[in-house]
Short mmCIF file of C-alpha atoms and ligand atoms in Angstrom, two decimals:
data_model
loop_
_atom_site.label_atom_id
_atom_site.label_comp_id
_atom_site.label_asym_id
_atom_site.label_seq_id
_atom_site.Cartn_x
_atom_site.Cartn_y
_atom_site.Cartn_z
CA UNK A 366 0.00 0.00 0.00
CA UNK A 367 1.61 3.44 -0.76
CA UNK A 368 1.77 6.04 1.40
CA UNK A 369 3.16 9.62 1.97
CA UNK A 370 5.38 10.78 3.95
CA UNK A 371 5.22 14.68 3.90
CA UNK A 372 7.82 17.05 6.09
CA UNK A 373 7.04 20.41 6.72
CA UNK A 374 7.31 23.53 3.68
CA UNK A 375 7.92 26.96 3.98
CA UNK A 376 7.45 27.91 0.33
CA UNK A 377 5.54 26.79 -2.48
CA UNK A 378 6.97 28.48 -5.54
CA UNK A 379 6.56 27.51 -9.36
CA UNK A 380 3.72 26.54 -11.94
CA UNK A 381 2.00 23.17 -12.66
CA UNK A 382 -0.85 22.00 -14.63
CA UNK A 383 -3.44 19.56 -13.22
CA UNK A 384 -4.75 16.05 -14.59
CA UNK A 385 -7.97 16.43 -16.69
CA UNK A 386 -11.37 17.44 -14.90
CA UNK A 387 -12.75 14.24 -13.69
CA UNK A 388 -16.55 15.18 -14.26
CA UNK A 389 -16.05 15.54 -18.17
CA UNK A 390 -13.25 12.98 -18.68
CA UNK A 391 -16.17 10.06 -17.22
CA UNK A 392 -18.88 12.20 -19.58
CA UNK A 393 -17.00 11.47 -22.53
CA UNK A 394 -16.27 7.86 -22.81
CA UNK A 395 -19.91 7.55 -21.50
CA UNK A 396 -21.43 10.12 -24.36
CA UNK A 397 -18.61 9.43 -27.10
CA UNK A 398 -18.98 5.71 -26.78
CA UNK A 399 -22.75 5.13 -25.70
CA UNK A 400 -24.94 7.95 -27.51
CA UNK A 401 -23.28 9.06 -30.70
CA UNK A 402 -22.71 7.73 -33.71
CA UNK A 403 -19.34 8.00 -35.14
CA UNK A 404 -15.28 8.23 -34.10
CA UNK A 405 -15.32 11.32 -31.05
CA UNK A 406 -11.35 12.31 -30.17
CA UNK A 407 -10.73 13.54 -26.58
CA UNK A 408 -7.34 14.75 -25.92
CA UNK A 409 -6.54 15.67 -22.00
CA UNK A 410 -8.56 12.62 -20.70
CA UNK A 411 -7.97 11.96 -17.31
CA UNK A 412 -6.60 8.72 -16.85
CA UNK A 413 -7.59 7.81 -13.11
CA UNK A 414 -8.86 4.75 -11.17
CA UNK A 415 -12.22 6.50 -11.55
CA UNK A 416 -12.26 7.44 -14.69
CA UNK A 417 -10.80 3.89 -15.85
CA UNK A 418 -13.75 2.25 -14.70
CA UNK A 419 -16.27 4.23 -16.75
CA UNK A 420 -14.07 3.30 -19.76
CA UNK A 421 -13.74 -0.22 -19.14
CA UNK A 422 -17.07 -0.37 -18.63
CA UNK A 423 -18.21 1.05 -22.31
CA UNK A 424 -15.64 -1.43 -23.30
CA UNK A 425 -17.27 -4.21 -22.25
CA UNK A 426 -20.88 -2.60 -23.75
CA UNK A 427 -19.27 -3.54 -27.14
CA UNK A 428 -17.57 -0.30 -27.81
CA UNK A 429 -13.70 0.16 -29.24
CA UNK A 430 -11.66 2.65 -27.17
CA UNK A 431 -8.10 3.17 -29.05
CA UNK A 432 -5.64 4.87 -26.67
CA UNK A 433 -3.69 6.81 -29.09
CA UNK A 434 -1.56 7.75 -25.97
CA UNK A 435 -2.58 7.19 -22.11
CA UNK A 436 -4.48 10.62 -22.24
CA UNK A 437 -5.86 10.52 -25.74
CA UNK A 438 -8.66 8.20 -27.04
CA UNK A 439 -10.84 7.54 -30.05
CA UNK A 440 -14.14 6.56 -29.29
CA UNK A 441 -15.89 4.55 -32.14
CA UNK A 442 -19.60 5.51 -30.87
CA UNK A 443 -22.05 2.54 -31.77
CA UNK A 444 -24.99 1.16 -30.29
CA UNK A 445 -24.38 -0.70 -26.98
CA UNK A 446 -24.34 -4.63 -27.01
CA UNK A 447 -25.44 -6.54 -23.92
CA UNK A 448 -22.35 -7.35 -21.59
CA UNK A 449 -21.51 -10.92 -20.77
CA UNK A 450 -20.65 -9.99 -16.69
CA UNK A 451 -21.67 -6.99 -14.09
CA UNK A 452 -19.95 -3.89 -14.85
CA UNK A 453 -17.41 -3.06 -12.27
CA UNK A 454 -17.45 0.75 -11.32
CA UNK A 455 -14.83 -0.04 -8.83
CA UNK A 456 -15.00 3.46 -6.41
CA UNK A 457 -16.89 5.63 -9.05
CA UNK A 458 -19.91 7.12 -8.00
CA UNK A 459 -20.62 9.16 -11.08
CA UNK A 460 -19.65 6.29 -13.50
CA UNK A 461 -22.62 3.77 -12.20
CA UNK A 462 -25.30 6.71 -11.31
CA UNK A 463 -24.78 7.78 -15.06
CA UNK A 464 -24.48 4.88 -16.32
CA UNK A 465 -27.69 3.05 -14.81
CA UNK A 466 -29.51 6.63 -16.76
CA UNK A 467 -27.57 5.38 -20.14
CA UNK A 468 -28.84 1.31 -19.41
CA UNK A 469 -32.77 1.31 -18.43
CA UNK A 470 -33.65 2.17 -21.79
CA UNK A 471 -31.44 -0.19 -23.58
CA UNK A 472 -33.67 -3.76 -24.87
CA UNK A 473 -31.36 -6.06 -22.99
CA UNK A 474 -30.17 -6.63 -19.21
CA UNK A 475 -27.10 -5.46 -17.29
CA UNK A 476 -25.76 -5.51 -13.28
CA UNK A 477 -24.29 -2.72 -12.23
CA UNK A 478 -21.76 -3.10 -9.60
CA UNK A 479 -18.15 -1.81 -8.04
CA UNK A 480 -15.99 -1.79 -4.94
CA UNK A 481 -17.42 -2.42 -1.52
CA UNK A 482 -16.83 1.66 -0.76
CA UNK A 483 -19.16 2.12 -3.82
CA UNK A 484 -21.94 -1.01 -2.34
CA UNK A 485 -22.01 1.50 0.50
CA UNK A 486 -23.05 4.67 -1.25
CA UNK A 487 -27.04 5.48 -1.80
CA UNK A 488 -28.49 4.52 -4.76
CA UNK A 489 -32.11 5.30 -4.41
CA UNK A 490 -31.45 8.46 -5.69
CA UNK A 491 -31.09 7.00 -9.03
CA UNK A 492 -33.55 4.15 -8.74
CA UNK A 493 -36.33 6.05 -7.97
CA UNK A 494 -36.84 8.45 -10.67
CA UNK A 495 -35.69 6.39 -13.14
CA UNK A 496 -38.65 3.79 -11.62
CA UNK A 497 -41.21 6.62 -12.19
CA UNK A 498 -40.12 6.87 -15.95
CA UNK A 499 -40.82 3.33 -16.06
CA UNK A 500 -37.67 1.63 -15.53
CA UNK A 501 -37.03 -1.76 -14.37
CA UNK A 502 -34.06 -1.22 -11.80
CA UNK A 503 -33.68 -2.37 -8.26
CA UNK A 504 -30.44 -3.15 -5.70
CA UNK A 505 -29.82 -4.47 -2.64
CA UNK A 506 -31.49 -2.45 -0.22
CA UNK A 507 -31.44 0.37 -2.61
CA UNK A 508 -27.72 -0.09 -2.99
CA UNK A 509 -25.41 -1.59 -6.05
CA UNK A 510 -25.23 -3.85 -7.48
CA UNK A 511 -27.96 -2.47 -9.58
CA UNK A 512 -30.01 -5.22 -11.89
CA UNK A 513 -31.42 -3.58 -14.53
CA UNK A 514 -34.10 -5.15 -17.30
CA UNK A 515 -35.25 -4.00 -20.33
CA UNK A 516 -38.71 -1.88 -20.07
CA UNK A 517 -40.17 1.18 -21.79
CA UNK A 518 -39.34 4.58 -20.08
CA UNK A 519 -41.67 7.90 -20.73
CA UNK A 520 -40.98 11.24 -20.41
CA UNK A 521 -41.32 12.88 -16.49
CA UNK A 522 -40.74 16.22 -14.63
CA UNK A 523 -38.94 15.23 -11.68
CA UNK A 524 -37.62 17.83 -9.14
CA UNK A 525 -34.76 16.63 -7.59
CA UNK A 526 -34.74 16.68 -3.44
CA UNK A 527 -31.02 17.20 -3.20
CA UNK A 528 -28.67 19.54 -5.61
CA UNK A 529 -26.92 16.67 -7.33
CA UNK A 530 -25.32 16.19 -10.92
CA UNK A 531 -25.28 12.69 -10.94
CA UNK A 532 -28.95 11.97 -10.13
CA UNK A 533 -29.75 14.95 -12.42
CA UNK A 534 -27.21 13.37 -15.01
CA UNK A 535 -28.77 9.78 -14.92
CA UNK A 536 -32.70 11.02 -14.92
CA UNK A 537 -31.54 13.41 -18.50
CA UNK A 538 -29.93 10.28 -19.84
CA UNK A 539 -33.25 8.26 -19.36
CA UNK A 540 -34.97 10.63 -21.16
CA UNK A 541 -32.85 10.18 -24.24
CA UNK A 542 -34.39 6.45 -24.33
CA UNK A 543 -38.03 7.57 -23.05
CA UNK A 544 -41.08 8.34 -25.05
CA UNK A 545 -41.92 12.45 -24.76
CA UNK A 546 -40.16 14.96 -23.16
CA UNK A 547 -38.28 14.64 -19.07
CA UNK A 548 -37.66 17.48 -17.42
CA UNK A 549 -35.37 18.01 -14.37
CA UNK A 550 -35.97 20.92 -11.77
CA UNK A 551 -32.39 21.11 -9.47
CA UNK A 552 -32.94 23.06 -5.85
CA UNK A 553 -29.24 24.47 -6.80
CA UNK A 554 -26.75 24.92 -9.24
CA UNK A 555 -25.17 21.43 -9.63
CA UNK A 556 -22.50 21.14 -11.61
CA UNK A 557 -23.60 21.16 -16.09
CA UNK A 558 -21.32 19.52 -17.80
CA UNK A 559 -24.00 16.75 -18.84
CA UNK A 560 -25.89 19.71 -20.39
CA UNK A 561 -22.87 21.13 -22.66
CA UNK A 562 -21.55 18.50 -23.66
CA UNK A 563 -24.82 16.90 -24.66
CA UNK A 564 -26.05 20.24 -26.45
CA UNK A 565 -22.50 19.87 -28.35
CA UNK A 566 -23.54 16.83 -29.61
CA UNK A 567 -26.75 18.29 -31.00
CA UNK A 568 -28.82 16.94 -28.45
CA UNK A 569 -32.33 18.56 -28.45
CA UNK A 570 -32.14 19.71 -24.57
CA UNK A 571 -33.53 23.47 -23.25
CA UNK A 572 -31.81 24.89 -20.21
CA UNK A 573 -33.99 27.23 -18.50
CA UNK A 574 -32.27 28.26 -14.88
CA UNK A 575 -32.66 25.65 -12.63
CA UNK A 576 -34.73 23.69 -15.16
CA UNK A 577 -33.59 21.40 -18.16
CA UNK A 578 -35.95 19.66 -20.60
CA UNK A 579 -34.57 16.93 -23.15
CA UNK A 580 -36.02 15.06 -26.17
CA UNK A 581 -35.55 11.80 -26.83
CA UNK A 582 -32.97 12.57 -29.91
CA UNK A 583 -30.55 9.98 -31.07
CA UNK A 584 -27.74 9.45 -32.08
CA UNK A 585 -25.69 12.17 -31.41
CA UNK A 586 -23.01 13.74 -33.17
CA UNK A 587 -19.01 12.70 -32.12
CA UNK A 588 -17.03 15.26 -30.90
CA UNK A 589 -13.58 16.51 -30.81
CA UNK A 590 -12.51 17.65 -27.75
CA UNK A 591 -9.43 18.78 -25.18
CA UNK A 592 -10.32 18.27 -21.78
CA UNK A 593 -9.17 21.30 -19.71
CA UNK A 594 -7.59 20.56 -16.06
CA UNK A 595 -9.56 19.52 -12.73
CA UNK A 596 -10.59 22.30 -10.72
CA UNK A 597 -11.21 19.66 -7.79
CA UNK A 598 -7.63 19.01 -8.31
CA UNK A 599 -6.70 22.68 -8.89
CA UNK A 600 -8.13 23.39 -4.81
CA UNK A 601 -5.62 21.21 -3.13
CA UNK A 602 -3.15 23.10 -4.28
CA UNK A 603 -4.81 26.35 -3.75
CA UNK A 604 -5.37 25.53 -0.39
CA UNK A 605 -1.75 24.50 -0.11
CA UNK A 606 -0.62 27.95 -1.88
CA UNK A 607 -2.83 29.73 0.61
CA UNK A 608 -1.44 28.31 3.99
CA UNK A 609 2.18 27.55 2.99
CA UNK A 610 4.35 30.86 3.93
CA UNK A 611 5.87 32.58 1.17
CA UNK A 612 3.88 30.24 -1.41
CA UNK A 613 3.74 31.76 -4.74
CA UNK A 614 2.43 29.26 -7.42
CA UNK A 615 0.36 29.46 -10.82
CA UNK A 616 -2.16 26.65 -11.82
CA UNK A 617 -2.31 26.36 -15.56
CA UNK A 618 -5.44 25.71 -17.99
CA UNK A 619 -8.24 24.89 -15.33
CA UNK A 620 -11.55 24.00 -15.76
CA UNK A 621 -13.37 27.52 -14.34
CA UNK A 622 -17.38 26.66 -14.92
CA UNK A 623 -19.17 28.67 -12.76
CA UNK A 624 -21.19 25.59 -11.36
CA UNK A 625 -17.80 24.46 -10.05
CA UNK A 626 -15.70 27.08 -8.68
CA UNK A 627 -17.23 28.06 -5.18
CA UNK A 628 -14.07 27.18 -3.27
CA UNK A 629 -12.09 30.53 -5.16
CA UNK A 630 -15.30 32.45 -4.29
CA UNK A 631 -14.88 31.39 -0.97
CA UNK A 632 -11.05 30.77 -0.34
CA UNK A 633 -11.39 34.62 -1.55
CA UNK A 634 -13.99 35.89 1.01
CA UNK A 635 -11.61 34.22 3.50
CA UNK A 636 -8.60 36.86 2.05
CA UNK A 637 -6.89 34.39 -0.43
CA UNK A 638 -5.07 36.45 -2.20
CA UNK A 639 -5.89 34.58 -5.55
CA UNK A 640 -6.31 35.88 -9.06
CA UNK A 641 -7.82 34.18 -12.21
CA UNK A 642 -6.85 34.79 -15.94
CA UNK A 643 -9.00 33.06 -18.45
CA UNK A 644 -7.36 32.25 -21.25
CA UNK A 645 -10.14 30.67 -23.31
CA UNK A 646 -12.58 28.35 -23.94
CA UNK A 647 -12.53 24.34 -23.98
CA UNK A 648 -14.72 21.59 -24.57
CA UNK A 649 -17.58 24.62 -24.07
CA UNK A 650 -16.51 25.37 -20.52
CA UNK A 651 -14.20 28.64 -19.60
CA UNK A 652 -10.55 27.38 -18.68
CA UNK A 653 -7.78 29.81 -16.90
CA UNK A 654 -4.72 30.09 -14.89
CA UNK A 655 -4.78 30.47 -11.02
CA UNK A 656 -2.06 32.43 -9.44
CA UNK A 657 -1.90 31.56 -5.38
CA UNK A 658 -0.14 33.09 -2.93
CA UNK A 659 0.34 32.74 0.46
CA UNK A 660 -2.27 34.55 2.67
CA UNK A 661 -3.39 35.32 5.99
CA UNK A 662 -6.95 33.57 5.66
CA UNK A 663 -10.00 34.45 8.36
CA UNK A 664 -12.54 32.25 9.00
CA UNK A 665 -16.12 32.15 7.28
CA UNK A 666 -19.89 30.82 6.56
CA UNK A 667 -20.75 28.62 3.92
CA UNK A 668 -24.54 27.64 3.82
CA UNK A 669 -27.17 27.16 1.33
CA UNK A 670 -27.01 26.79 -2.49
CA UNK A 671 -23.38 27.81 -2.05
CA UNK A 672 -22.09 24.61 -1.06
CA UNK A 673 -23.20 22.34 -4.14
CA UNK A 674 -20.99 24.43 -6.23
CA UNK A 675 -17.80 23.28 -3.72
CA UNK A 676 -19.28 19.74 -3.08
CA UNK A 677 -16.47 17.94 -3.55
CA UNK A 678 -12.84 20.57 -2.21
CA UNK A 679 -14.98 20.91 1.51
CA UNK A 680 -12.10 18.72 2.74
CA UNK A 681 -9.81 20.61 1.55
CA UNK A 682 -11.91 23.86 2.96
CA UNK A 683 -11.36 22.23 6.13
CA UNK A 684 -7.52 22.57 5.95
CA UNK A 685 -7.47 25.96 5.30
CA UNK A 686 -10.16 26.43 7.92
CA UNK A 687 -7.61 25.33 10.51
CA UNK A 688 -4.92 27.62 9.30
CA UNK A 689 -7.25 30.81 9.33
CA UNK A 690 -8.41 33.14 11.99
CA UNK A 691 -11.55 32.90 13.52
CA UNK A 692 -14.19 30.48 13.32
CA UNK A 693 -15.56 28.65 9.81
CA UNK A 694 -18.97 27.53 10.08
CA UNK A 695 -20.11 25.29 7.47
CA UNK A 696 -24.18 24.04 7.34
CA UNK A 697 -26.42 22.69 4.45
CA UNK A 698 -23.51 19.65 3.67
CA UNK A 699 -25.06 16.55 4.68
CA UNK A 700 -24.12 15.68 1.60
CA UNK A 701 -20.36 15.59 2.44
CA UNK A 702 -21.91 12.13 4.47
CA UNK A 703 -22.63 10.06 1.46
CA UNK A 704 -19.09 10.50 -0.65
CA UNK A 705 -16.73 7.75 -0.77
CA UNK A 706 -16.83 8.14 2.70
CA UNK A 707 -18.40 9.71 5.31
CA UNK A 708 -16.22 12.89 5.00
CA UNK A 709 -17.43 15.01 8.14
CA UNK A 710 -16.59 12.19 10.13
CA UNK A 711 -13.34 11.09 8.30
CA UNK A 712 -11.87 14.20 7.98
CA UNK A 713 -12.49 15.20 11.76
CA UNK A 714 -10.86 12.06 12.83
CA UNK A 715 -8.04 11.75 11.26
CA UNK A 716 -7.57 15.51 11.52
CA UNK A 717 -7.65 14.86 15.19
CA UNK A 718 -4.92 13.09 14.75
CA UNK A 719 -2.81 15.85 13.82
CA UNK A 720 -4.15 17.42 17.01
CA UNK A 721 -6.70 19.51 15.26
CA UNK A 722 -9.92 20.43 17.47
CA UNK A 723 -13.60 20.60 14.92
CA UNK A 724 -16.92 19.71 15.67
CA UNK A 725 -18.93 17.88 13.95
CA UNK A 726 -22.33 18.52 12.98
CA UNK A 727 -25.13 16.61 11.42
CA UNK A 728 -25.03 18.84 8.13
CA UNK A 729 -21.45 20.26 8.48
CA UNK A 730 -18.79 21.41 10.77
CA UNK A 731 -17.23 24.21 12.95
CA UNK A 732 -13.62 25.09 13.33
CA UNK A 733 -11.91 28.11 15.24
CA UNK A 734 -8.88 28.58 13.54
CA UNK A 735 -4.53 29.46 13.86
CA UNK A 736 -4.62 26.01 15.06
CA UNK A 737 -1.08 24.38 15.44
CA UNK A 738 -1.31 20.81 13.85
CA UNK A 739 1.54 17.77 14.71
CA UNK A 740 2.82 15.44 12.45
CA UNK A 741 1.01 11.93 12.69
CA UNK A 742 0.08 8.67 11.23
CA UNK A 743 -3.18 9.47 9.11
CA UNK A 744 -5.20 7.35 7.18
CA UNK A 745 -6.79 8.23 3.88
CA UNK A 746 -9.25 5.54 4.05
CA UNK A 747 -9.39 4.94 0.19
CA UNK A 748 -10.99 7.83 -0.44
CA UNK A 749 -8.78 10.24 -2.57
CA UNK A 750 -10.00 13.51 -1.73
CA UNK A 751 -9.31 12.68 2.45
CA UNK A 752 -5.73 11.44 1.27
CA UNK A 753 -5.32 14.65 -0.60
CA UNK A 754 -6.55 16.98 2.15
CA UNK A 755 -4.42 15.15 4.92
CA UNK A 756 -1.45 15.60 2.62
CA UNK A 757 -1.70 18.94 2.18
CA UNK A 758 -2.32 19.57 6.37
CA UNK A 759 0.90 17.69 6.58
CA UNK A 760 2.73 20.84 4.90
CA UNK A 761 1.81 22.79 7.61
CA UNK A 762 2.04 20.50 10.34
CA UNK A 763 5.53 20.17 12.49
CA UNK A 764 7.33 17.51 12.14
CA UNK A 765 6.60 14.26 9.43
CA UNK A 766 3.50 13.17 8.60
CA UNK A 767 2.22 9.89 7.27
CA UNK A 768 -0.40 9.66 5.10
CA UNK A 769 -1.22 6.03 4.58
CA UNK A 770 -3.46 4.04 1.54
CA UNK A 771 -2.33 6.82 -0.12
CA UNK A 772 -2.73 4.85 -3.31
CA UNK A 773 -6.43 6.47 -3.64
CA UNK A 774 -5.58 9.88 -4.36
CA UNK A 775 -5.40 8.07 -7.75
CA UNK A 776 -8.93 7.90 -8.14
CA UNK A 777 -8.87 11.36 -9.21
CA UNK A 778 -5.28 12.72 -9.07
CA UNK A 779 -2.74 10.38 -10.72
CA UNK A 780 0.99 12.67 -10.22
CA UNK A 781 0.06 14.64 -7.40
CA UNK A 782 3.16 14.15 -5.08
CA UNK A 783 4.74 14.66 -8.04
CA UNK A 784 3.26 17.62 -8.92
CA UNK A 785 4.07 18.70 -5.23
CA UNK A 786 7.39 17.87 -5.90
CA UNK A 787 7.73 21.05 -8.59
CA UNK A 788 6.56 23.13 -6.47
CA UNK A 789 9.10 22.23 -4.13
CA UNK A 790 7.31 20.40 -1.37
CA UNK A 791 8.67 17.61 0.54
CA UNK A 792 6.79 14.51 -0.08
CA UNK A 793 8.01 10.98 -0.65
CA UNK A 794 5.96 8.15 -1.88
CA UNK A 795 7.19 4.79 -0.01
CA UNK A 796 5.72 1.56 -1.33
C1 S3P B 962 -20.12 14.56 -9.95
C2 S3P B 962 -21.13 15.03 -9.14
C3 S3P B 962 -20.98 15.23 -7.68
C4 S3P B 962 -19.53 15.17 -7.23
C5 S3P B 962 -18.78 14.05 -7.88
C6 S3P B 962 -18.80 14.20 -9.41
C7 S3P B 962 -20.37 14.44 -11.39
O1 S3P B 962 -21.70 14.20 -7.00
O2 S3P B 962 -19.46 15.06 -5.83
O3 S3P B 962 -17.43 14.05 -7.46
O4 S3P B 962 -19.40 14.25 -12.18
O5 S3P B 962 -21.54 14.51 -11.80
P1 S3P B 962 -23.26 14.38 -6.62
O6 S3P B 962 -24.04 14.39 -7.86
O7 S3P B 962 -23.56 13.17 -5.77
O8 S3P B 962 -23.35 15.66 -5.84
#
């Protein structure tokens, strides 16, 4: 099992780029392989755990995937075929949610299934809309593995009770299969990348605010596309800019979609003294550079529809909480519960470990701030974001720290010691 083992950094200094955004990299060998008809080219595909899964699995739906190099495919869309096993999702959440939209409305029968982190995570979420369009899907106690069998979907509105792409994602997909028109009505701005790249591919969807309505139009057209870096990557080291003295970095080509970048709105508020250049457009989303450096942070409240645009970088947050002055308050996040792990509770532990003081809440956590952490033995408990986070606290804490099943971070993050390495931090992978 790897781990890290992370010594203390006074200065962050230099300029990186980040793996591909997760989000679009699983959209694309979903989208390219499973909807349109024809060769799509992505260039800048992230090639993580996560992200592996979703392609294997369109591999084994009877689609060719040629990796021109590890980070560029072609996709030869076609209709899918019946698999001969389960599809194994492994850890990713977003690869079975979207794919059990894609496989309701297909004529033959498929299981659904991944790692025992992913059995854990709720799946009704999914099952039950997709049931009320007429799907035949069930799991095990509303968990994976998912059995789906052929049935004929129609059209619904469907508001969704919590601000989440991937539900939102899977009921869209549906609709591409279902007879008449299925609309989806989000309480917040969850992330869109389902919605551009779909409309790129000439599919006949309307985005109207918080509401998106889609026809059942198909195939759709291939696509050529670069995919720009991981903003969810991107905030580690933003944190890490932010609390390491004298850090002056710059984050290259980032993803900057509005619906994703609430931890620079809020790493801001806080007195992050961060600027943004965007330098263009790619694969229909803005991309930019991120120039970090070292601030004194103050603590502050996150509630409300606020948080589903930071979803995933609130264990990060939690870091830079730590480091600030004052108290950070954080409420509306139950959410943060149901990721690959329960990351409230997770991140509290193991950041008690360090010696940090937080409490938990049911829907979030406090932290009063300038807190001096120790260097420990941490676990990352196979969930890549926690390693990432626990990492990056290990910069500021005194003395060594040890992350360990380090291995995780990537899920999301292949290279990141390594790309802590440029910037000079002091972080050795040990087998
Ligand atoms: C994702 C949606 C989010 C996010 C996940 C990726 C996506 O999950 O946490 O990392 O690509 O659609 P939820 O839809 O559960 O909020």
């Amino acid at each position: 099992m790897d781990k890290f083992i992370i010594q203390p950094t006074d200065r962050l200094q230099g300029e990186v780029h980040v793996p591909g955004d997760k989000s679009i990299s699983h959209r694309a060998v979903l989208f390219g392989g499973l909807l349109a008809d024809g060769v799509s080219r992505v260039r800048g595909w992230l090639r993580a755990g996560d992200t592996l899964a979703s392609l294997n699995a369109v591999r084994a739906l009877g689609v060719q995937i040629d990796e021109i190099t590890p980070t560029e495919l072609l996709i030869n869309g076609t209709t899918p075929q019946r698999p001969n096993a389960p599809l194994n999702l492994v850890n990713a959440g977003t690869g079975i949610r979207l794919l059990a939209g894609l496989l309701v409305g297909q004529p033959f029968p498929s299981v659904l299934d991944g790692s025992e982190q992913l059995r854990r995570r709720p799946m009704k979420r999914v099952i039950a809309p997709l049931v009320q369009m007429g799907a035949n899907i069930c799991g095990e106690n509303d968990r994976a593995p998912l059995t789906i069998k052929p049935a004929k979907l129609h059209g619904i509105e469907y508001t969704l009770p919590v601000a989440s792409a991937q539900v939102k994602s899977a009921v869209l997909l549906a609709g591409l299969f279902a007879e008449g028109q299925t609309t989806v009505i989000e309480p917040g701005p969850a992330r869109d990348h389902t919605e551009v790249m779909l409309k790129a591919m000439g599919a006949d969807i309307q985005v109207n605010g918080q509401s998106m309505t889609i026809k059942p139009v198909l195939p759709l057209k291939p696509f050529d596309m670069t995919v720009p870096g991981d903003f969810s990557s991107a905030a580690f080291l933003m944190v890490a800019g932010c609390i390491v003295p004298k850090s002056d970095i710059i984050i290259r080509h980032v993803n900057l979609n509005a619906t994703r970048t609430g931890l620079l709105d809020v790493l801001q508020a806080m007195g992050g003294k961060i600027s943004v250049t965007e330098t263009g457009e790619e694969a229909g989303e803005p991309v930019g550079d991120i120039h970090v450096q070292a601030s004194d942070l103050r603590g502050v409240e996150i509630g409300g529809a606020a948080v589903v645009r930071m979803i995933d970088e609130f264990p990060a947050l939690m870091i830079a909480a730590l480091c600030a002055d004052g108290e950070t308050v954080v409420r509306d996040a139950a959410e943060l519960r149901v990721k690959e792990t329960d990351r409230i509770a997770v991140m509290s532990a193991e950041l008690r470990k360090l010696g940090a003081t937080i409490t938990e809440t049911p829907d979030g956590f406090r932290i009063i701030g300038r807190q001096t952490l120790k260097g420990a033995v941490v676990d990352g408990h196979d969930d890549h974001r926690v390693a990432m986070s626990l990492s990056i606290a290990g910069l500021v804490a005194e003395g060594e720290t040890t992350v360990l099943d380090a291995k995780c971070t990537a899920d999301s993050f292949p290279g990141f010691a390594d790309v802590l390495r440029v910037l000079h931090a002091r972080i050795d992978v040990v087998q």
